[in-house]
Backbone as JSON, one array per atom type, in Angstrom:
{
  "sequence": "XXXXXXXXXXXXXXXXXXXXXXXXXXXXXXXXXXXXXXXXXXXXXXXXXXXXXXXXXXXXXXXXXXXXXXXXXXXXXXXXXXXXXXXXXXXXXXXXXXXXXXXXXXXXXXXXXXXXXXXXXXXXXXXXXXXXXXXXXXXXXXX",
  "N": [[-88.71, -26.9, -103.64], [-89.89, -23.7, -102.6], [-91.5, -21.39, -105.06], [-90.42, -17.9, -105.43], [-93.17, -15.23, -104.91], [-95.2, -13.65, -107.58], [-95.86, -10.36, -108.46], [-99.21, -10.21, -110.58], [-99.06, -8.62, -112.16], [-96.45, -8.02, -112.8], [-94.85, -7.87, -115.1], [-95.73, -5.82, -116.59], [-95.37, -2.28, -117.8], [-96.55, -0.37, -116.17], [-96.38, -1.37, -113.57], [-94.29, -1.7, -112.83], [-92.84, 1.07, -112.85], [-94.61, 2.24, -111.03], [-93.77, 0.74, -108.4], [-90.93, 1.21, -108.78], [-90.79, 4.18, -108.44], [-92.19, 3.95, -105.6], [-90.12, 3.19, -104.53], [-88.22, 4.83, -104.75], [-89.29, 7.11, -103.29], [-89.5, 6.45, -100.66], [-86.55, 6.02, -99.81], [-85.91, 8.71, -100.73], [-87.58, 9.63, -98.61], [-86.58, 8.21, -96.45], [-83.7, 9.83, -96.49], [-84.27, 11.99, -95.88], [-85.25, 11.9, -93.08], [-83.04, 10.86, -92.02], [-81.7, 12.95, -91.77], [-82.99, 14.69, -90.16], [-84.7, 16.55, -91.33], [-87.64, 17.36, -93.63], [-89.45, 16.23, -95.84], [-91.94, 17.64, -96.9], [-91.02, 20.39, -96.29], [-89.21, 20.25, -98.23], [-90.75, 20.75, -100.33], [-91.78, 22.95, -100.2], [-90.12, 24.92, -100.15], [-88.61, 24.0, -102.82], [-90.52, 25.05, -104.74], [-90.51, 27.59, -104.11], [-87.9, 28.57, -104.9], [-87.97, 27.81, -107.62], [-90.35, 28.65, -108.71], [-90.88, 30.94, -107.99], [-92.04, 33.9, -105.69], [-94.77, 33.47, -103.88], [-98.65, 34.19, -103.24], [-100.3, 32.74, -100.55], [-102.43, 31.25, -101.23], [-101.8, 29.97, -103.66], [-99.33, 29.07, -103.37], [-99.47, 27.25, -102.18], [-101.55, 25.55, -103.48], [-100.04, 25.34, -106.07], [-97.99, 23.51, -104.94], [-99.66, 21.14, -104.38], [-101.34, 20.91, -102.16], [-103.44, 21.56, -98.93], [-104.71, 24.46, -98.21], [-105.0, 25.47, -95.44], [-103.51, 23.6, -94.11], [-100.49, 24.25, -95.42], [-100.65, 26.76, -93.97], [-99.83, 25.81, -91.52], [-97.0, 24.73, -92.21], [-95.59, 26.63, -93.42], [-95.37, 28.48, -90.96], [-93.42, 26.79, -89.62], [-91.44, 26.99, -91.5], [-90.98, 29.77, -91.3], [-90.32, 30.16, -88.88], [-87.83, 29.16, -89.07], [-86.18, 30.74, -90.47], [-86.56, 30.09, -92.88], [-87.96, 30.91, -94.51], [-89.92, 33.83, -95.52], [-92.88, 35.84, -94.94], [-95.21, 38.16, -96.3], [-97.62, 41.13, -96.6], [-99.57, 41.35, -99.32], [-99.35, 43.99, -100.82], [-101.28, 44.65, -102.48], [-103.88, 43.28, -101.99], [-104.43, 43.26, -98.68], [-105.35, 41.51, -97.43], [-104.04, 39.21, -98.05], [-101.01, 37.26, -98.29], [-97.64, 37.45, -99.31], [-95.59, 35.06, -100.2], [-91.91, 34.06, -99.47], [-88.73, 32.81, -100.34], [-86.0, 32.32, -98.19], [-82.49, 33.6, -97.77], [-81.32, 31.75, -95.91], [-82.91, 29.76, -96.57], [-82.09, 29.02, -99.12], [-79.62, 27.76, -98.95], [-80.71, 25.72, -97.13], [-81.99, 24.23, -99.0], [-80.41, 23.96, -100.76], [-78.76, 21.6, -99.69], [-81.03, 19.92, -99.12], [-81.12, 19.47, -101.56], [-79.43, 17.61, -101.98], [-79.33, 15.46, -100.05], [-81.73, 14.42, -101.93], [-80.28, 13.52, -104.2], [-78.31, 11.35, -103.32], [-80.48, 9.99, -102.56], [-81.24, 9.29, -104.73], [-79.19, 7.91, -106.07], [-78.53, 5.84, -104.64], [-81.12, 4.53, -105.36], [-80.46, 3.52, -107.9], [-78.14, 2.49, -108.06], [-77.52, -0.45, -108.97], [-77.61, 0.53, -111.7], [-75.44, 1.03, -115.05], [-73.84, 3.62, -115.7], [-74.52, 4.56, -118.56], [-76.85, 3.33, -118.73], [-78.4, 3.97, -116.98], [-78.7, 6.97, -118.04], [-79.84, 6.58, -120.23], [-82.29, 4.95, -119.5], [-82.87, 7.72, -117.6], [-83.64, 9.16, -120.39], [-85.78, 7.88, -121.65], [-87.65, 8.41, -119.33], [-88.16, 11.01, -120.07], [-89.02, 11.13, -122.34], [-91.56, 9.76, -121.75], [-92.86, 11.43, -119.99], [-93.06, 13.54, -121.53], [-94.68, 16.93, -122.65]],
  "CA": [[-88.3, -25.51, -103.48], [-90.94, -22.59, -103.13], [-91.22, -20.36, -105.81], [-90.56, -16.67, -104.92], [-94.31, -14.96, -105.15], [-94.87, -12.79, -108.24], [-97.68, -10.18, -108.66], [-99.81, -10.75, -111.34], [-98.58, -7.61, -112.98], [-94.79, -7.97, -112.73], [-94.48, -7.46, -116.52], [-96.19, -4.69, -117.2], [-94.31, -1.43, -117.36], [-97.09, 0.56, -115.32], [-96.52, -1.64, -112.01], [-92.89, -1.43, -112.63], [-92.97, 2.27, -112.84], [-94.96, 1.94, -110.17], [-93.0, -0.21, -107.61], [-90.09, 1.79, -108.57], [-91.92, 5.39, -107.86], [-92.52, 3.87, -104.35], [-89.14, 2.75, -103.61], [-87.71, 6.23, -105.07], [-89.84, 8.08, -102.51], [-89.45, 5.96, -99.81], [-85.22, 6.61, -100.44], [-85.64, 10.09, -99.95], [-88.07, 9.8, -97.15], [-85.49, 7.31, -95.11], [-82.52, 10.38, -96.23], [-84.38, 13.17, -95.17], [-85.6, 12.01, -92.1], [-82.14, 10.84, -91.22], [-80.73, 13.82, -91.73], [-84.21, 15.43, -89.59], [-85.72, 17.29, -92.49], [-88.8, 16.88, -93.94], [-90.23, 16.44, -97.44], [-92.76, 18.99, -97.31], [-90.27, 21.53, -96.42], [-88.47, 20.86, -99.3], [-91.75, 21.02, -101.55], [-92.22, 24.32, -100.36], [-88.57, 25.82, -100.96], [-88.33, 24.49, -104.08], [-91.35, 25.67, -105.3], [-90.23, 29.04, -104.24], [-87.08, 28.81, -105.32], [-88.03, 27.67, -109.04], [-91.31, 29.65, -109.33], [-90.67, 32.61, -107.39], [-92.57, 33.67, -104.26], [-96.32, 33.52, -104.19], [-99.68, 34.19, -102.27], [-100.41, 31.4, -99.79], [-102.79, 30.3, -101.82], [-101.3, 30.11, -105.23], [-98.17, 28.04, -103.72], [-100.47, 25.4, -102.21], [-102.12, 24.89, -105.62], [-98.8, 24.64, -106.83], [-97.82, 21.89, -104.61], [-101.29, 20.56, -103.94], [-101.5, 20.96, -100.22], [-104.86, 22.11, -98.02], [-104.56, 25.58, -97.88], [-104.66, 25.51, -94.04], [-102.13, 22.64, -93.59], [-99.95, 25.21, -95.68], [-99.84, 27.38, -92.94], [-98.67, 24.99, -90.62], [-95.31, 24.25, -92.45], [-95.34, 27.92, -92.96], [-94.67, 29.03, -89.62], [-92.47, 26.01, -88.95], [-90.49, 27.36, -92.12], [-90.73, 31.02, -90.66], [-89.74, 30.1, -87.12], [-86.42, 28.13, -88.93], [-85.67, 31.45, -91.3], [-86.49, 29.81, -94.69], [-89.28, 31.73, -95.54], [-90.61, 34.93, -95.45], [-94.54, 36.38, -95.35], [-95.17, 40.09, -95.9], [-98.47, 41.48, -96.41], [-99.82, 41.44, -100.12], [-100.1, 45.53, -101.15], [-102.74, 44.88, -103.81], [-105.01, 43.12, -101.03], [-103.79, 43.11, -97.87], [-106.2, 40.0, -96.31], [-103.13, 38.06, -98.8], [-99.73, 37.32, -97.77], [-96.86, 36.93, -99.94], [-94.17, 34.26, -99.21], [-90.94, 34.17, -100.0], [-87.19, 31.64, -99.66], [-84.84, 33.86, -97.52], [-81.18, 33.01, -98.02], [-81.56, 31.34, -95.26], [-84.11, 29.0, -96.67], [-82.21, 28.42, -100.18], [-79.05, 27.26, -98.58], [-81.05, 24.56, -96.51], [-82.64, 23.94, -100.53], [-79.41, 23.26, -101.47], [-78.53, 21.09, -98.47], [-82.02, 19.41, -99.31], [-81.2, 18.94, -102.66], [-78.22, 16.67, -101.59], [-79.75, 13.85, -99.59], [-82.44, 13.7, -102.98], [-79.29, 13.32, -104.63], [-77.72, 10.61, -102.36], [-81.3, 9.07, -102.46], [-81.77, 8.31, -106.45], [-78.09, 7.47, -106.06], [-79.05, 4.43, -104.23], [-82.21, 4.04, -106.15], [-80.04, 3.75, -109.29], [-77.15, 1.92, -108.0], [-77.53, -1.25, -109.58], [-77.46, 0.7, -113.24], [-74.44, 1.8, -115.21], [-73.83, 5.39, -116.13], [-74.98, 4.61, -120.0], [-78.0, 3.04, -118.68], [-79.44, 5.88, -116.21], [-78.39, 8.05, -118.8], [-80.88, 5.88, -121.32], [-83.45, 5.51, -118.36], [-83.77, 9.23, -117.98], [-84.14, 10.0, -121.72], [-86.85, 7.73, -121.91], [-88.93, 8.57, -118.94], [-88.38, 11.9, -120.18], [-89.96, 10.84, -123.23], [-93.03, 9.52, -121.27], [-93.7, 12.38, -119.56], [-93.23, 15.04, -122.37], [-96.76, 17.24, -122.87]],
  "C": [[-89.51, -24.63, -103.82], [-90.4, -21.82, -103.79], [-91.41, -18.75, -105.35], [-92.49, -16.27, -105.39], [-94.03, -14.06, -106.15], [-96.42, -12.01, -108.3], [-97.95, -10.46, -110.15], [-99.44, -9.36, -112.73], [-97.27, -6.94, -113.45], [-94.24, -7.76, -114.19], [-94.98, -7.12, -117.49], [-95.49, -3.47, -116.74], [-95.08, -0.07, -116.34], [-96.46, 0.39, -113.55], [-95.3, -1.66, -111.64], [-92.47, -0.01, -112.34], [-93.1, 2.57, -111.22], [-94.22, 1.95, -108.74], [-91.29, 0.8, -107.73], [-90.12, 3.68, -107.6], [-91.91, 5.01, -106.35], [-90.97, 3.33, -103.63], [-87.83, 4.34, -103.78], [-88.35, 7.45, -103.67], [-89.7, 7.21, -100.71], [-87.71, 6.13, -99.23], [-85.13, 7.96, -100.07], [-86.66, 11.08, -98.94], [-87.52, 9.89, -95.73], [-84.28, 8.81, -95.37], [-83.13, 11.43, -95.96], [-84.9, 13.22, -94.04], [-84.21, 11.48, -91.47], [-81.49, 11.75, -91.12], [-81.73, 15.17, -90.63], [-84.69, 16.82, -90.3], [-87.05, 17.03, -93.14], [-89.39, 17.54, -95.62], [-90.98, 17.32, -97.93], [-92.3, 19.88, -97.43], [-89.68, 21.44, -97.45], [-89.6, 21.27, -100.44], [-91.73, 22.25, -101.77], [-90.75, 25.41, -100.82], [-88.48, 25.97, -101.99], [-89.0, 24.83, -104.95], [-91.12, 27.25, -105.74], [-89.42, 29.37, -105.0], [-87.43, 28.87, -106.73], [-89.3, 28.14, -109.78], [-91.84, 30.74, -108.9], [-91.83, 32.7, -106.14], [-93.96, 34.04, -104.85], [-97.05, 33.88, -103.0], [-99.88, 32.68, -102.09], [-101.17, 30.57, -100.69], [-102.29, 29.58, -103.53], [-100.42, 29.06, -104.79], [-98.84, 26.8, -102.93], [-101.1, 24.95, -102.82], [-100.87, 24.87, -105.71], [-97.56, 23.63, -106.49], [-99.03, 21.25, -104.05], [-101.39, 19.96, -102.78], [-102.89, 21.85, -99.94], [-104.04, 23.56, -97.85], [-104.68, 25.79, -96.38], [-103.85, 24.66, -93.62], [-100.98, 23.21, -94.47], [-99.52, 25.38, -94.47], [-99.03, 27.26, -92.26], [-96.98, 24.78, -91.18], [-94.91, 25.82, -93.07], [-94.48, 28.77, -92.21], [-93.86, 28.1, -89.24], [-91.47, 26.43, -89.74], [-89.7, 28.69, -91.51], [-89.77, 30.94, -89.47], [-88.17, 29.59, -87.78], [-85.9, 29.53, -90.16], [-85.64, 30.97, -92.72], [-87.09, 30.58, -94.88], [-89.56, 33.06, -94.7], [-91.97, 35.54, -95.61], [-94.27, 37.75, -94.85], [-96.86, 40.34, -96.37], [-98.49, 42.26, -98.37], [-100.18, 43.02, -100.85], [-101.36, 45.71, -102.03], [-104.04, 44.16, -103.0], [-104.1, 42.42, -99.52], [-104.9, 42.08, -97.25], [-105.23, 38.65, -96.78], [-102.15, 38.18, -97.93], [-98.69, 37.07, -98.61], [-95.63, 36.02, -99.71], [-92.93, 33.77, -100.29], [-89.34, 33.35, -99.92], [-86.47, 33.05, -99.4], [-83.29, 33.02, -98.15], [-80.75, 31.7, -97.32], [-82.04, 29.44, -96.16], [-83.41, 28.04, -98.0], [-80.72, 27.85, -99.8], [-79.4, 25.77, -97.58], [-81.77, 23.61, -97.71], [-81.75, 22.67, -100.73], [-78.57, 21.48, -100.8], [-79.75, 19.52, -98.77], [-82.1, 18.53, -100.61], [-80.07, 17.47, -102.81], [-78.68, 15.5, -101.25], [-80.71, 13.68, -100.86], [-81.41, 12.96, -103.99], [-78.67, 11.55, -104.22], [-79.4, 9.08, -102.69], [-81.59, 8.14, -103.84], [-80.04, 7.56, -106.66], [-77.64, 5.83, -105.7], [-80.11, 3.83, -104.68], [-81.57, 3.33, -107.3], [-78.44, 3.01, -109.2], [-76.6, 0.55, -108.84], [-77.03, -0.92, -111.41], [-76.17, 1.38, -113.42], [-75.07, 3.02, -115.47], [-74.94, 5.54, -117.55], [-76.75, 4.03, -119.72], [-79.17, 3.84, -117.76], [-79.42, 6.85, -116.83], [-79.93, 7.42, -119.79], [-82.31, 5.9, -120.33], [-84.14, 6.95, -118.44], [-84.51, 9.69, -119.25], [-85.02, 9.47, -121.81], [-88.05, 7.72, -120.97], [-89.12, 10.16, -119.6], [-89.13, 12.02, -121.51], [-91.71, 10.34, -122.83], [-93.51, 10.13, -120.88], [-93.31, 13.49, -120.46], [-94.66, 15.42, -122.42], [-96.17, 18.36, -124.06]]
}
């Protein structure tokens, strides 16, 4: 009988992390492209939504996107009524952008299949143990 293959790092808690991280994002890759949404769009909503509206460049530093591949999901947001750009009064060469109602109802919508996705990430664990899970990644990433 062959033995299943193991990597060489299977019990260490980085590559576990890891390996999980990639099957977590992969989860609510597969539910937002079945539902024909897209990941970036939600970056940029909920950015807005949870740190208010910004200059173009400010909210692509604050999801660390190319300030010209911005734009692009921009105007694909614009053209679909999520977002809003108005013209910065304190220097008008800025733009300010903004979630329309529009935009935070497709959020919410958005926030559902992530939902749905750690749901299936997390299926295997009881309640008491995703509950224990969270508290201690939330212990790993405290600053």
């Amino acid at each position: 009988m062959k033995k299943a293959p193991t990597h060489r790092l299977a019990d260490r808690v980085l590559f576990a992390l890891g390996r999980a991280s990639q099957q977590s994002q992969r989860l609510v890759r597969q539910h937002m492209t079945d539902a024909g949404v897209r990941t970036l769009h939600y970056h940029v909503l909920a950015s807005l939504a949870d740190d208010g509206e910004a200059v173009q460049a400010t909210l692509a530093d604050r999801i660390v996107l190319d300030r010209s591949d911005l734009v692009t999901v921009l105007d694909e947001l614009e053209a679909l009524d999520y977002v809003v750009r108005r013209v910065d009064p304190a220097d008008r060469r800025r733009k300010i952008v903004a979630i329309t109602a529009t935009g935070e109802k497709q959020l919410v919508a958005m926030d559902q299949l992530i939902y749905a996705a750690e749901a299936e990430l997390l299926e295997p664990l009881s309640a008491s143990e995703r509950k224990t899970l969270l508290e201690l990644l939330g212990r790993l990433t405290a600053e």
